[in-house]
Structure formats: C-alpha cells, structure tokens
Short mmCIF file of C-alpha atoms in Angstrom, two decimals:
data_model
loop_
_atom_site.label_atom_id
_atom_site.label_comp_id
_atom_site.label_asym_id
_atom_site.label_seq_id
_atom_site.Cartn_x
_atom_site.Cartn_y
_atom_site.Cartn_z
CA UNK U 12 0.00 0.00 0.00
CA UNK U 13 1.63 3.74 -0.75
CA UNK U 14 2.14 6.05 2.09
CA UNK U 15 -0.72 8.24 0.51
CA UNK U 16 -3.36 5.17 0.92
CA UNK U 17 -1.59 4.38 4.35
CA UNK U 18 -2.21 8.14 5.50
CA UNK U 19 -5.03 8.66 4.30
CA UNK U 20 -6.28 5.05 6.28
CA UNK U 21 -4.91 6.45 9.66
CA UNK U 22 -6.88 9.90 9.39
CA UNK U 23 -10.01 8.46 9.11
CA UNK U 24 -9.53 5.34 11.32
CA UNK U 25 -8.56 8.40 14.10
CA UNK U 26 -11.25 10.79 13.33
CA UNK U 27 -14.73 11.49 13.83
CA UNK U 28 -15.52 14.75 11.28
CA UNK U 29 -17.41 12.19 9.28
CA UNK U 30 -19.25 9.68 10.56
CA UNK U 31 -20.77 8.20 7.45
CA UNK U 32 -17.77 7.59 5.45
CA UNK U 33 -16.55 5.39 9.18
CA UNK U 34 -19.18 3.82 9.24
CA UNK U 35 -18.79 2.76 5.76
CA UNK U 36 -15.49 1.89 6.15
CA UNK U 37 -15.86 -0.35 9.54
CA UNK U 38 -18.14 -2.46 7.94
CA UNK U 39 -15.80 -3.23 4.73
CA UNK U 40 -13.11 -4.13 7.38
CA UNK U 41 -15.46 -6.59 9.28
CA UNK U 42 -14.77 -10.00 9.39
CA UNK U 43 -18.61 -10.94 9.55
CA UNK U 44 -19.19 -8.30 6.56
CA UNK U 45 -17.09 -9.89 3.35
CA UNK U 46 -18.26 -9.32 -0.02
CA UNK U 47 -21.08 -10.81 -1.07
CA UNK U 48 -19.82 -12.95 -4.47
CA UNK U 49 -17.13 -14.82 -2.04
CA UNK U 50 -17.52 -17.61 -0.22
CA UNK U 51 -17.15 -18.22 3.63
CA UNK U 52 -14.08 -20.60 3.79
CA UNK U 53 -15.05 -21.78 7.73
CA UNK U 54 -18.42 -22.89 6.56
CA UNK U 55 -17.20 -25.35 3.95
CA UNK U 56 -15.83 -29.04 4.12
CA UNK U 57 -12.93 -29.21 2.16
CA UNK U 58 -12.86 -33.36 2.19
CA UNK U 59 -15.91 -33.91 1.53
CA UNK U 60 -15.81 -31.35 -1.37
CA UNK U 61 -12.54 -33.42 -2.75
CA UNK U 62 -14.62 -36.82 -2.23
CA UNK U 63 -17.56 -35.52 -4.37
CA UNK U 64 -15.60 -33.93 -7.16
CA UNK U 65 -13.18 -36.62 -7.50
CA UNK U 66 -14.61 -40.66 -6.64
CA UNK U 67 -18.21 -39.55 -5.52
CA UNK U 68 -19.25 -39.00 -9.11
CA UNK U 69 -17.97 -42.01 -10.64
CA UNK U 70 -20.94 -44.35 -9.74
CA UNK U 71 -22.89 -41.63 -11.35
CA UNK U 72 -21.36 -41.14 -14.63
CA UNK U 73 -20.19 -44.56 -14.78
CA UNK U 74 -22.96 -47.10 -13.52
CA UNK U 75 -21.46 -50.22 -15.20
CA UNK U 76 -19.05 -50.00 -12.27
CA UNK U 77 -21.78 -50.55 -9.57
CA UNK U 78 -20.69 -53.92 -8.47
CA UNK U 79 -23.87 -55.04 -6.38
CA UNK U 80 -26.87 -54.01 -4.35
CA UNK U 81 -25.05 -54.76 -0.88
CA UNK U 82 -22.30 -52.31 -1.89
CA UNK U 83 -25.11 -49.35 -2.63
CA UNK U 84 -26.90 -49.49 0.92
CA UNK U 85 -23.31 -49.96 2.27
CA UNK U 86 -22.37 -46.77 0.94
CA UNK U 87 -25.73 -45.15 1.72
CA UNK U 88 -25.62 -46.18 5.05
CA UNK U 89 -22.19 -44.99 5.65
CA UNK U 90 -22.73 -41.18 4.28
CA UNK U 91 -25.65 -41.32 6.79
CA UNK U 92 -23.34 -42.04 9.75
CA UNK U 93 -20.52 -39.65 8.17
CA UNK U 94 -23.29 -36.59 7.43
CA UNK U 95 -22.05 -36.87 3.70
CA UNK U 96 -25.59 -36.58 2.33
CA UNK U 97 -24.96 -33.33 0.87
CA UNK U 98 -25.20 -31.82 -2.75
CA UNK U 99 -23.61 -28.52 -1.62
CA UNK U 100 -19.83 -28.38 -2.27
CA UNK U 101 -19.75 -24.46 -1.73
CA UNK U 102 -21.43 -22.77 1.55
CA UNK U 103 -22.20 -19.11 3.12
CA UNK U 104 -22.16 -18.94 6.33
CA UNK U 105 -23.92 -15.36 7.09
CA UNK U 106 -26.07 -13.82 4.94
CA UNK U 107 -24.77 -11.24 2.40
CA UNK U 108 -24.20 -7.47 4.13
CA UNK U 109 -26.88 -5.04 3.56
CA UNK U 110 -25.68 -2.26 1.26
CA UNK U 111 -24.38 0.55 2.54
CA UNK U 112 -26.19 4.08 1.70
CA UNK U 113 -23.60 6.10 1.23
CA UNK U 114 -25.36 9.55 1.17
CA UNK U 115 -28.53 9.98 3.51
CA UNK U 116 -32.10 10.30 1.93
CA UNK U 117 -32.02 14.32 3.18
CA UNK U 118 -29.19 14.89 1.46
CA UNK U 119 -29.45 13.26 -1.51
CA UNK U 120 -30.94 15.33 -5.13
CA UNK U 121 -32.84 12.91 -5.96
CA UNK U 122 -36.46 13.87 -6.46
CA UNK U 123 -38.59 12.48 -2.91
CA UNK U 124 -42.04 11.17 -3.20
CA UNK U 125 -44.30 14.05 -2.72
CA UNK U 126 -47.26 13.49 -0.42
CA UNK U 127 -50.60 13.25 -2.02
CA UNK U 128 -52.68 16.14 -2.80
CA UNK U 129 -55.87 16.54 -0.54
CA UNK U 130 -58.86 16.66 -2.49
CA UNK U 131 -60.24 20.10 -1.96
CA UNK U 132 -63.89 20.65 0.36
CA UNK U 133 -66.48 21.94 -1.88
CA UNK U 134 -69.32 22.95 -0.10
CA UNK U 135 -73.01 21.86 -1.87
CA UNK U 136 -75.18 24.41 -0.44
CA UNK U 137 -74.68 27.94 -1.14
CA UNK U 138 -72.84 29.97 1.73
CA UNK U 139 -75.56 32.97 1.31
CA UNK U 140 -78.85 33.89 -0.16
CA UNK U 141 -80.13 37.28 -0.63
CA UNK U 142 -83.52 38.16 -2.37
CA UNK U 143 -83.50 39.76 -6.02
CA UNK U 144 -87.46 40.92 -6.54
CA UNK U 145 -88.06 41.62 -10.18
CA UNK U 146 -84.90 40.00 -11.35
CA UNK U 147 -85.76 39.73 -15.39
CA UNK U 148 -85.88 36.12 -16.25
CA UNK U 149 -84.49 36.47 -19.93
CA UNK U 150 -81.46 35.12 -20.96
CA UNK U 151 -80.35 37.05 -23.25
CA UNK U 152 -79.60 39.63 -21.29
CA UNK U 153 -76.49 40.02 -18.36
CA UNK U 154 -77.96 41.45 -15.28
CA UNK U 155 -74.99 40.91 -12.92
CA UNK U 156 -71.69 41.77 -12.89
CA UNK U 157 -68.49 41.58 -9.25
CA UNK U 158 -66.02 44.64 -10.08
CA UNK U 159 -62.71 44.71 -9.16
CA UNK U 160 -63.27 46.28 -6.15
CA UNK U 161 -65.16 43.59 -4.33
CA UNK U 162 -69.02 45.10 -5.25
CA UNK U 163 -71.32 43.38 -6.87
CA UNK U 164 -73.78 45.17 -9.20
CA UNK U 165 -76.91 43.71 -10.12
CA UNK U 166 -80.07 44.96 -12.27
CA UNK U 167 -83.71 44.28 -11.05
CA UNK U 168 -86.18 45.58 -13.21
CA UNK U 169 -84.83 49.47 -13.35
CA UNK U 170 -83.22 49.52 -10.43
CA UNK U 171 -79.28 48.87 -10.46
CA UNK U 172 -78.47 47.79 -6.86
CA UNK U 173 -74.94 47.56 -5.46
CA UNK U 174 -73.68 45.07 -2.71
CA UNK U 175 -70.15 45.37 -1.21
CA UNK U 176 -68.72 42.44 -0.25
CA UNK U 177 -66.47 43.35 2.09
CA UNK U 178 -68.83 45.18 4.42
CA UNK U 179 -72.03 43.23 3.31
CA UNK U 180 -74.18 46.69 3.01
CA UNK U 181 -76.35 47.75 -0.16
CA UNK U 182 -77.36 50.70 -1.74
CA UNK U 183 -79.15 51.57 -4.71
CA UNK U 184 -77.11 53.52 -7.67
CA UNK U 185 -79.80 54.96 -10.01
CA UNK U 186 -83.47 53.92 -11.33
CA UNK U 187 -84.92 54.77 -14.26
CA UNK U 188 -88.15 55.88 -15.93
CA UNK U 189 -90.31 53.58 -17.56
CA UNK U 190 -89.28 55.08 -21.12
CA UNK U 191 -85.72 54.05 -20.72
CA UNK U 192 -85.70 51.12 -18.63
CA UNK U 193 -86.02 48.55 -18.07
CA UNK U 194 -81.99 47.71 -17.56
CA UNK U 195 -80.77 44.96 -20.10
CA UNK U 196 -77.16 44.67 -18.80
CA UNK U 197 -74.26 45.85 -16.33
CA UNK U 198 -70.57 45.62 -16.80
CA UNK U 199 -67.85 46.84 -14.28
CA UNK U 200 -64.87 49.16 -15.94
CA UNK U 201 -61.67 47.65 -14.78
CA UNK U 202 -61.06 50.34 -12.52
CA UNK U 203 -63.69 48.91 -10.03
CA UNK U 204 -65.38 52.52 -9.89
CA UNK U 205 -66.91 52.91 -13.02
CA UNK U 206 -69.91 51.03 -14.29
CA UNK U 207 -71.85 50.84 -17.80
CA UNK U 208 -75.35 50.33 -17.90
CA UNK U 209 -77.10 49.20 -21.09
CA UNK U 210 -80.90 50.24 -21.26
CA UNK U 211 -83.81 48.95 -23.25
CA UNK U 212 -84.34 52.17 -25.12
CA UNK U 213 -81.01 51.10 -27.14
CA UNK U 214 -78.87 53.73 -24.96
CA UNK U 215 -75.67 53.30 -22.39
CA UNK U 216 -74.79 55.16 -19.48
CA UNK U 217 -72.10 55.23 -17.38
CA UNK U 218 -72.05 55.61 -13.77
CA UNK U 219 -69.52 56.70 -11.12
CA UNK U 220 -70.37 54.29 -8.48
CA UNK U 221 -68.07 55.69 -5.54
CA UNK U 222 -69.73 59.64 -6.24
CA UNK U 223 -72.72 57.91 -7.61
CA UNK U 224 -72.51 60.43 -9.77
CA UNK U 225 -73.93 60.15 -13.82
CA UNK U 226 -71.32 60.91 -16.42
CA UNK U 227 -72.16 60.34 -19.83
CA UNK U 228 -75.06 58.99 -21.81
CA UNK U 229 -73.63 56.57 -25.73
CA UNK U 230 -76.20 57.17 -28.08
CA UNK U 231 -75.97 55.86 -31.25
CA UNK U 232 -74.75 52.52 -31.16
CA UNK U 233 -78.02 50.44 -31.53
CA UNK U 234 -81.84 50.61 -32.75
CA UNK U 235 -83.20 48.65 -29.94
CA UNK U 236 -82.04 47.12 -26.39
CA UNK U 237 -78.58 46.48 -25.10
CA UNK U 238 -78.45 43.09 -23.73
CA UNK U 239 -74.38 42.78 -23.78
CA UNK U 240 -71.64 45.01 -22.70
CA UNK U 241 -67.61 44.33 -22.64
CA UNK U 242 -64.55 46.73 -21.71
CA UNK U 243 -61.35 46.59 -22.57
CA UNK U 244 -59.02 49.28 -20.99
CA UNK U 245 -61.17 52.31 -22.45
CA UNK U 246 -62.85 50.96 -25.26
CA UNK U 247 -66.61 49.76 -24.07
CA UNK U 248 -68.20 47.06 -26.65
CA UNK U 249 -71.89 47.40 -27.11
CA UNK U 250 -74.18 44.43 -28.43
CA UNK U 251 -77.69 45.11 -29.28
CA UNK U 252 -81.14 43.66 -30.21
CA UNK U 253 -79.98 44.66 -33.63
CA UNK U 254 -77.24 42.33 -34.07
CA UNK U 255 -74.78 45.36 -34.12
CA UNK U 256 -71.54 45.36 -31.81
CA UNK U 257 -69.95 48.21 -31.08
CA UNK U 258 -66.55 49.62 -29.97
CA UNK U 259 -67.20 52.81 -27.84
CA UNK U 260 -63.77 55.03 -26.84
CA UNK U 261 -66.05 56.66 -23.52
CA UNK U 262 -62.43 59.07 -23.32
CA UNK U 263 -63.14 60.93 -26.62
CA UNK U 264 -66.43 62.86 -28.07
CA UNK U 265 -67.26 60.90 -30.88
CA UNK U 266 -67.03 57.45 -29.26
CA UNK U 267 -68.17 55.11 -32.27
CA UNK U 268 -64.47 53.91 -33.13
CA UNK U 269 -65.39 50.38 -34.80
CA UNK U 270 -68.25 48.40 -35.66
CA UNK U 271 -68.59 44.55 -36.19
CA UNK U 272 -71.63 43.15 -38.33
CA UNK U 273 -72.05 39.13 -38.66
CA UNK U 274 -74.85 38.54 -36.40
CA UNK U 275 -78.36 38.21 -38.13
CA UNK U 276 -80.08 38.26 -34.46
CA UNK U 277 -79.44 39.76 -30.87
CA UNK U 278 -76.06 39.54 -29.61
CA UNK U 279 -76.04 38.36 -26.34
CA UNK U 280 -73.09 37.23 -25.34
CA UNK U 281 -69.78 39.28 -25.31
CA UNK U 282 -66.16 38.42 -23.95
CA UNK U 283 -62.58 39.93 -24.33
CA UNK U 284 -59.96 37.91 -24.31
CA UNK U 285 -57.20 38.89 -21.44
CA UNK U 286 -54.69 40.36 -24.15
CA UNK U 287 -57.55 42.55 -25.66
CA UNK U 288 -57.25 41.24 -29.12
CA UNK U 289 -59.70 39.06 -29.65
CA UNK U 290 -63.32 39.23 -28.84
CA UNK U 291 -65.60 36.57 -28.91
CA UNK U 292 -69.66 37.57 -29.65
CA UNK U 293 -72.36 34.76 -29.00
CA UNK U 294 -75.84 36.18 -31.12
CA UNK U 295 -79.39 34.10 -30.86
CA UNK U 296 -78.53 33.06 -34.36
CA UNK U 297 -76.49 30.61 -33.35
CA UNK U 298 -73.75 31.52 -34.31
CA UNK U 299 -70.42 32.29 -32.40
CA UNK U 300 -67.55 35.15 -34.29
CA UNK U 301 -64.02 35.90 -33.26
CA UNK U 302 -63.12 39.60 -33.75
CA UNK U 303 -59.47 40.72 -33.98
CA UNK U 304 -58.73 44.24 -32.97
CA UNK U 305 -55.50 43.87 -35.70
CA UNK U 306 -57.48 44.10 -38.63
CA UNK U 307 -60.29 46.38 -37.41
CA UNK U 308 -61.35 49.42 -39.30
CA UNK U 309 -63.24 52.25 -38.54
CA UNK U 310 -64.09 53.25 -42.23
CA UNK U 311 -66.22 50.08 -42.82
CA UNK U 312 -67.36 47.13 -40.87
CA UNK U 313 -64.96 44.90 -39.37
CA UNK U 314 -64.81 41.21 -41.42
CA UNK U 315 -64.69 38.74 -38.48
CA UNK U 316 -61.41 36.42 -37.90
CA UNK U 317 -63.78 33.30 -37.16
CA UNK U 318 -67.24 32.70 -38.34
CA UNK U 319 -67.91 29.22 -36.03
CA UNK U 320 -71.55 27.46 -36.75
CA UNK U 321 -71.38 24.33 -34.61
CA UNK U 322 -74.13 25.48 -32.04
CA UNK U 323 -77.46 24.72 -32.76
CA UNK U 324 -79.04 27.12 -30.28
CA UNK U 325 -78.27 30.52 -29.37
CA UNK U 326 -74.44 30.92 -28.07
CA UNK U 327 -74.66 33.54 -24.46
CA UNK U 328 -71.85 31.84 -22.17
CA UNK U 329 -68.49 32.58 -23.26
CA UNK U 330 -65.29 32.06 -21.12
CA UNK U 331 -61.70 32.74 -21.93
CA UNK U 332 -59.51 30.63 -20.68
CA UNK U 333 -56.78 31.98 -17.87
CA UNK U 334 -54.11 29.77 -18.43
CA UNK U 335 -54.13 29.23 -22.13
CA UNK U 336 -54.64 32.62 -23.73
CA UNK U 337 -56.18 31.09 -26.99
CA UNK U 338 -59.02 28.82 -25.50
CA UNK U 339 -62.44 30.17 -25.18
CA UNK U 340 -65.27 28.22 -24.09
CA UNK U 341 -68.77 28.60 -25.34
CA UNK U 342 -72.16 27.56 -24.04
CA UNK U 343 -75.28 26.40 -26.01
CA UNK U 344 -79.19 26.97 -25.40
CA UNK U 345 -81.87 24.69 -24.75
CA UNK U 346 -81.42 23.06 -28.15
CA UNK U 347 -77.94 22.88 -28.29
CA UNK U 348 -77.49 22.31 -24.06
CA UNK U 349 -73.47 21.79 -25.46
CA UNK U 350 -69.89 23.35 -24.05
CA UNK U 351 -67.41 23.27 -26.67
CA UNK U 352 -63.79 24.51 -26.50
CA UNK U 353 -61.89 26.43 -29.47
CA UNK U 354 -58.55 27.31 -30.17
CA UNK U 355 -59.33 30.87 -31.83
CA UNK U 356 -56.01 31.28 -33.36
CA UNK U 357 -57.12 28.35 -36.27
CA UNK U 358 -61.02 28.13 -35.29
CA UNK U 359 -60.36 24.50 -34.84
CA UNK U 360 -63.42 22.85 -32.20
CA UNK U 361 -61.36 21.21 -29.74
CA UNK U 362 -63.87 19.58 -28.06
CA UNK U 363 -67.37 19.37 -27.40
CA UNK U 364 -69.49 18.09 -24.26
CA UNK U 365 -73.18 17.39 -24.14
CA UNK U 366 -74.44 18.67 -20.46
CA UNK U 367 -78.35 17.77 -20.95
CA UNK U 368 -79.43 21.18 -19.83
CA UNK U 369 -79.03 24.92 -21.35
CA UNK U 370 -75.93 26.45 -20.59
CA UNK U 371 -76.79 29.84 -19.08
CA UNK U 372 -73.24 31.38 -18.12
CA UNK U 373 -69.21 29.70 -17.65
CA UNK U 374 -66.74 30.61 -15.46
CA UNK U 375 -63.04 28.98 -15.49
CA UNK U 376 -61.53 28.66 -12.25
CA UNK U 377 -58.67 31.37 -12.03
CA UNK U 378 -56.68 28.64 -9.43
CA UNK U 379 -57.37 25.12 -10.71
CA UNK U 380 -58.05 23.69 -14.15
CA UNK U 381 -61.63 23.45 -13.50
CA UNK U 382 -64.76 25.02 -15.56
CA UNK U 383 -68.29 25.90 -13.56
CA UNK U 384 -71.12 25.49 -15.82
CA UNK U 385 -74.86 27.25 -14.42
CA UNK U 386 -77.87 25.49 -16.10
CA UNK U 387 -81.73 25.45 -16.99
CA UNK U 388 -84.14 22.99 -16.74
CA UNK U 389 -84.10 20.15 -15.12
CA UNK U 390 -81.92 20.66 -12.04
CA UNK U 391 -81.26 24.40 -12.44
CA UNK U 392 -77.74 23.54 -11.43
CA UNK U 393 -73.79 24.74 -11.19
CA UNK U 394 -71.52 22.22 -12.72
CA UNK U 395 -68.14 21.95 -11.63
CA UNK U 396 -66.06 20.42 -14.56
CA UNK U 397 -62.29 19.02 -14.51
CA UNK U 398 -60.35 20.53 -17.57
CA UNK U 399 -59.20 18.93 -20.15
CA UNK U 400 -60.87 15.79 -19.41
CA UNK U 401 -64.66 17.48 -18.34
CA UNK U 402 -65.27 14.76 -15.43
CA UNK U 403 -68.06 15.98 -13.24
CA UNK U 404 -66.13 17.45 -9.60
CA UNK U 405 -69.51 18.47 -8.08
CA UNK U 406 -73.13 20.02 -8.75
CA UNK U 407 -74.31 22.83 -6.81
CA UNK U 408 -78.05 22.35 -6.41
CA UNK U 409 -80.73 25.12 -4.30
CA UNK U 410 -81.82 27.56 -7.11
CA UNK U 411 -85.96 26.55 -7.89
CA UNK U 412 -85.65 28.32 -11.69
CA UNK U 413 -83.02 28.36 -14.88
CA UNK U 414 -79.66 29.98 -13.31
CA UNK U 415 -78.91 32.91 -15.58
CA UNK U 416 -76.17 34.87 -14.25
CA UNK U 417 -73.20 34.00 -12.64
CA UNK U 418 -70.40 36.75 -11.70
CA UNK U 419 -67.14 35.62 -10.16
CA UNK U 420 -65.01 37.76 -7.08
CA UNK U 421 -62.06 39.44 -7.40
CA UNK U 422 -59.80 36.63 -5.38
CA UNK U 423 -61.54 34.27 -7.67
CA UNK U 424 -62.64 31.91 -5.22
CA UNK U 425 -66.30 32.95 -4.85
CA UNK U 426 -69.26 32.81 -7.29
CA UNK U 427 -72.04 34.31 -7.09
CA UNK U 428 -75.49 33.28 -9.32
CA UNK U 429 -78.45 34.89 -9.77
CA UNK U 430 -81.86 32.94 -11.22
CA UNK U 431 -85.24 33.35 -11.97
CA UNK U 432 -86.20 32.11 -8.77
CA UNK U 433 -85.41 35.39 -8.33
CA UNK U 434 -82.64 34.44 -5.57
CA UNK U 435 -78.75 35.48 -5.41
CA UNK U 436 -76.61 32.81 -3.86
CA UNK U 437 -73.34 33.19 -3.40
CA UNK U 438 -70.34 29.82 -3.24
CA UNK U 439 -67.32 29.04 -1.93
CA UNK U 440 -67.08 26.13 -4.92
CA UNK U 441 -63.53 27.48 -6.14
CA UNK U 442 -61.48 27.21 -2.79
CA UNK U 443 -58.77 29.65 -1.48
CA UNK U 444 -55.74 30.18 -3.90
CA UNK U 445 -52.80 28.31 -2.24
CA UNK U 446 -50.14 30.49 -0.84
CA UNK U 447 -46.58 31.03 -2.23
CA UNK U 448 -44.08 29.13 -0.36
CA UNK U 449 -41.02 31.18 1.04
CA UNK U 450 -37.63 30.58 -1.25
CA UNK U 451 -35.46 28.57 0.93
CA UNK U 452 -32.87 31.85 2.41
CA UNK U 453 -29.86 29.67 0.94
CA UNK U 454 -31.55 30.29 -2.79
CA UNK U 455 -32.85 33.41 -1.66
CA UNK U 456 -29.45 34.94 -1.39
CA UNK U 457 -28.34 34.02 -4.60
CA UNK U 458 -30.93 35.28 -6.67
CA UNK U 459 -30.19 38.98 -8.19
CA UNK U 460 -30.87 42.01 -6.12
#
C-alpha cells in the first residue's frame, strides 16, 4: 500500500468529522461483513468437497461399475453415519451485508415522493342567499356583474343595486323611468369605480359608483335594447337587439371607433380575451364570431377572424380561458345544451361536451383547471367540470328556476349566481388560492438584487 493510501487510512480510522464515510469503512473491514460474491471458507468441508468432485461421481457417470446391491446401501448407510448426504460443495455462512447508503435520503438530489394532494372541500349548499325581486328572467340579457373592487352590481327591473362584499351593506345607484328602462345589462370598468349600464331604449350610461354620480349617456350605437356590454381598458363594446356590436372610446367625443356586423339576431353574449385582441360575440342566431382588434377598421365594418356554426341554439356563455390565452369556451341553449372549447387562433373545435341542460353562463376557475357550468331545466344547477378531461367534480343544487347569471369575485374563489327564482346565492365552490411558499434563504441569497 503507498504512504498516501496508508495516511489517508490512519486519518479516518482516528477521526470522527465524518461519521458516514466510518461507518462505511468499519463495515468493509469486518470479518462478519465480506463481499457478497465470495464464499465463507469456515463454513465449507474441504474433504468432503474433494470426495464428491473426485470418486463420488464415478458411480454416477459410470454405472457399469456398480458392483452389487449390498455395496449401494453400504455406501448409503455410511454417508448417513458420516453426514455426507450433501449436494452442496460451496457454503455461506452469514447472509450477504446489507448495502451501505452512502449519502442519507435528506441529502441526496434525488427527487422524494411528494405526499398526495388533498382533495379540496367543496361545499353543496350555497354559503348565502339574498332576495333579487323583479330579477328579469331572460337570458339574453347580463344582469350581474363583481367589479374589481369587491361590489357586486346587479339589475332588477330598473333599479341597479350595489352590494359590497367586504362590508355586506347595499345601496341603490340609479333607477330609471319607464321610457328608458327597463336595464338589459351591467358591466364593471376595470377600474372597479366605473360602471356601464345598457338600457332597453337602445342607450348606455355610465355611472360613477363611488360619487354615484352620472357621467355620460352613448347614443348611437343600436336601434333597440342592449343586452351585452364588454370593456377593454377604455374601449366599451356594445351588443344590441340589432345584431350590431360596437366599440365605444367613452375618453373621446365621438365614441363610435369600430363596428362589427355578422350577427343576423341579438347579440347576447360578449367576452374579451385577457390580451384585448380578440373578442368573442355569442348572437341568438347561433352563431359564435371571433373579432381581432388587428385588422379592425373604422371606415367600414370589421370582417370577423372566425365565423364558427357548430351550435345549434343561441351561443350567451363565453369564457376565456386563464391559463391558455387562446381557448375560449362557449355555451349552447336549450337546443344545443353543449360546451365546446376552441382554439381561436385556427377556429379549430377542440372539443365538445353534451351537459343535458341549457348552458346559461361559464366561469373557469382562475386557481385550478376546473370550468363551472350554471344550467336550466331540469336541475337548475352549477356544474363543476375538470379541464381537459370534463369529469363531473360536483353540482351545486338550491336555485328553484333556470340559473342565468353568474359573476365571479375578485380573489376568484367565490361565485355568485343569480336565477329566476329570483334568488342570489353566493359559493365558496372554487377554494382559497394556495399560498406562495417562502424561497429557501440559501436560494434566496443568490438570486439577483
């Protein structure tokens, strides 16, 4: 052995910096440890081994030599009596050493089993129920609406009522005459202070909520009621009885900026996506269109990206999707009673699920892949769907009439859903968002300042 082996031997027969590695090497110097693949010399009978490989195979291999039966039981009785009836030549006499883990399981980078994920509580029964009197059982229209800053606006008849859901008060914003109203649809700004208000006398008005104060009146836009109203950043889009939609600037004079025509009937169903370049319109013909703000024009009407005619009733809940900025989700009516899924860059159908009900409104779950589905007739229900694979999670039962609105809060873990039972229940069927972990301080101090 060199002197650097011989050394190196001493240090760690001497020390204890590293208890491991002695271990390790304690066990490899064992006399009751040897390797595995080597036999144990003490266990074995080197005579008897000689016999059997040398004269105890020749009656075997050569049985014309068998003289007579006398000689066999003479030779069986004598292995008896010398403990030669064995077939073993080689023997262990422990059993093989355990191997030795060399780095412990908390130290080591390989990835750990992680424990399983509990199956989150959803509650069936609605966590509160507040009365809506007069609440307008149409569908076409959108009646409710949870801004940004935690108040929920809703329409009955033509009163608009706000509820704040942090203090759990209510107060009424405006009411109008009988020659506007009644109110056809609300939609929050994304400021959480303004609010539009579309009317049935074809006009839009929009509301300061915090100095309940009136600040403009759109004119216009439409011929007849406005049952579907969308913002994005300044631009309000209108859609009307008359199968017009509308891009509104509310900053500027002249607010008409754009105009989309490809809907033969109302439009009652209106969605931006997150970006702000596409829009996707729903209209009681049927038929579902994909706008893009790239190639739209305000000298002529806008040609639409994607004319889609796989619903067979009218098309009102639309859903973008918040992890996949291309998916949109679409709801049919009571003849269709269908969600399909679209990729809107190609207009491809992705996939398509038959619910057995109408398919009033869709919300996607802003924590989870999961999609919640309100319905008509006959259970009146919330769905809660897995995505991609649309396995029922749960159905939310209580409402007594079609649920036609459904409005989502700000954290994105309550829903709220108003019906023509003229109820407004609110759920806690999305959970609470987990929370960041902490970075570990060791990674935490190497990351850039």
């Amino acid at each position: 052995m060199d002197a650097g082996s011989m050394s190196s031997s001493s240090n760690l027969k001497s020390g204890s910096r590293c208890p491991l590695q002695e271990q390790f090497l304690q066990k490899r110097n064992s006399r009751e440890n040897l390797d595995r693949f080597i036999p144990n010399r003490s266990a074995m009978d080197f005579d008897y081994a000689h016999y059997m490989l040398t004269e105890g195979r020749k009656g075997k291999e050569n049985p014309a030599m068998v003289s007579s039966p006398s000689k066999d039981a003479y030779r069986k009785q004598l292995a008896e009596a010398m403990n030669m009836n064995r077939t073993r030549i080689l023997a262990f006499k422990n059993k093989p050493p355990a191997p030795v883990e060399l780095f412990p399981r908390e130290f080591s980078s390989l990835p750990q089993d992680k424990p399983a994920k509990l199956r989150r509580h959803i509650p069936q029964t609605s966590d509160r129920t507040l009365d809506a009197p007069d609440l307008v059982d149409d569908y076409y229209l959108n009646l409710l609406d949870w801004g940004s800053s935690n108040v929920l606006a809703i329409a009955l008849a033509s009163t608009v009522y706000l509820w704040d859901a942090t203090s759990g008060s209510t107060s009424e914003l405006v009411t109008f005459e009988d020659e506007s109203g009644p109110v056809t649809s609300v939609n929050w700004a994304p400021d959480g202070r303004h609010i539009a208000i579309g009317l049935d006398n074809s006009e839009v008005q929009l509301w300061d909520s915090t100095a309940n104060r009136h600040l403009r009146t759109l004119r216009g836009c439409h011929r007849s009621r406005v049952g579907s109203l969308a913002w994005n950043n300044h631009i309000l889009t209108t859609g009307g009885m008359d199968g017009c939609i509308v891009n509104n600037d509310v900053r500027i004079r002249s607010h008409i900026v754009e105009t989309y025509r490809g809907h033969e009937q109302e439009v009652c169903g209106l969605k931006w996506s997150a970006s702000g370049q596409q829009l996707a319109s729903g209209g009681n013909d049927n038929l579902l269109h994909i706008w893009d703000r790239s190639v739209a024009s305000s000298n002529s009407p806008t040609q639409w990206l994607h004319r889609l005619e796989d619903h067979t009733a009218a098309v009102k809940a639309l859903a973008w999707c918040p992890f996949q900025g291309n998916l949109l989700a679409s709801g049919g009516g009571g003849g269709d009673r269908c969600i399909k899924f679209w990729n809107t860059h190609t207009g491809a159908c992705l996939n398509s699920v038959d619910t057995g009900s109408q398919v009033c409104a869709l919300l996607w779950n802003k924590n989870e892949r999961e999609l919640l589905s309100s319905h008509g007739f006959t259970q009146n229900q919330l769905t809660l769907w897995k995505y991609p694979s649309m396995a029922k999670v749960a159905e939310l039962t209580g409402h007594t009439s079609r649920v036609l609105y459904m409005a989502q809060s700000p954290d994105g873990c309550t829903v709220a859903s108003a019906a023509g039972d003229e109820t407004l229940r609110f759920w806690n069927v999305f959970g609470v968002p987990e929370v960041a972990k902490p970075v570990p301080k060791l990674i935490r101090s190497l990351l850039p300042i």
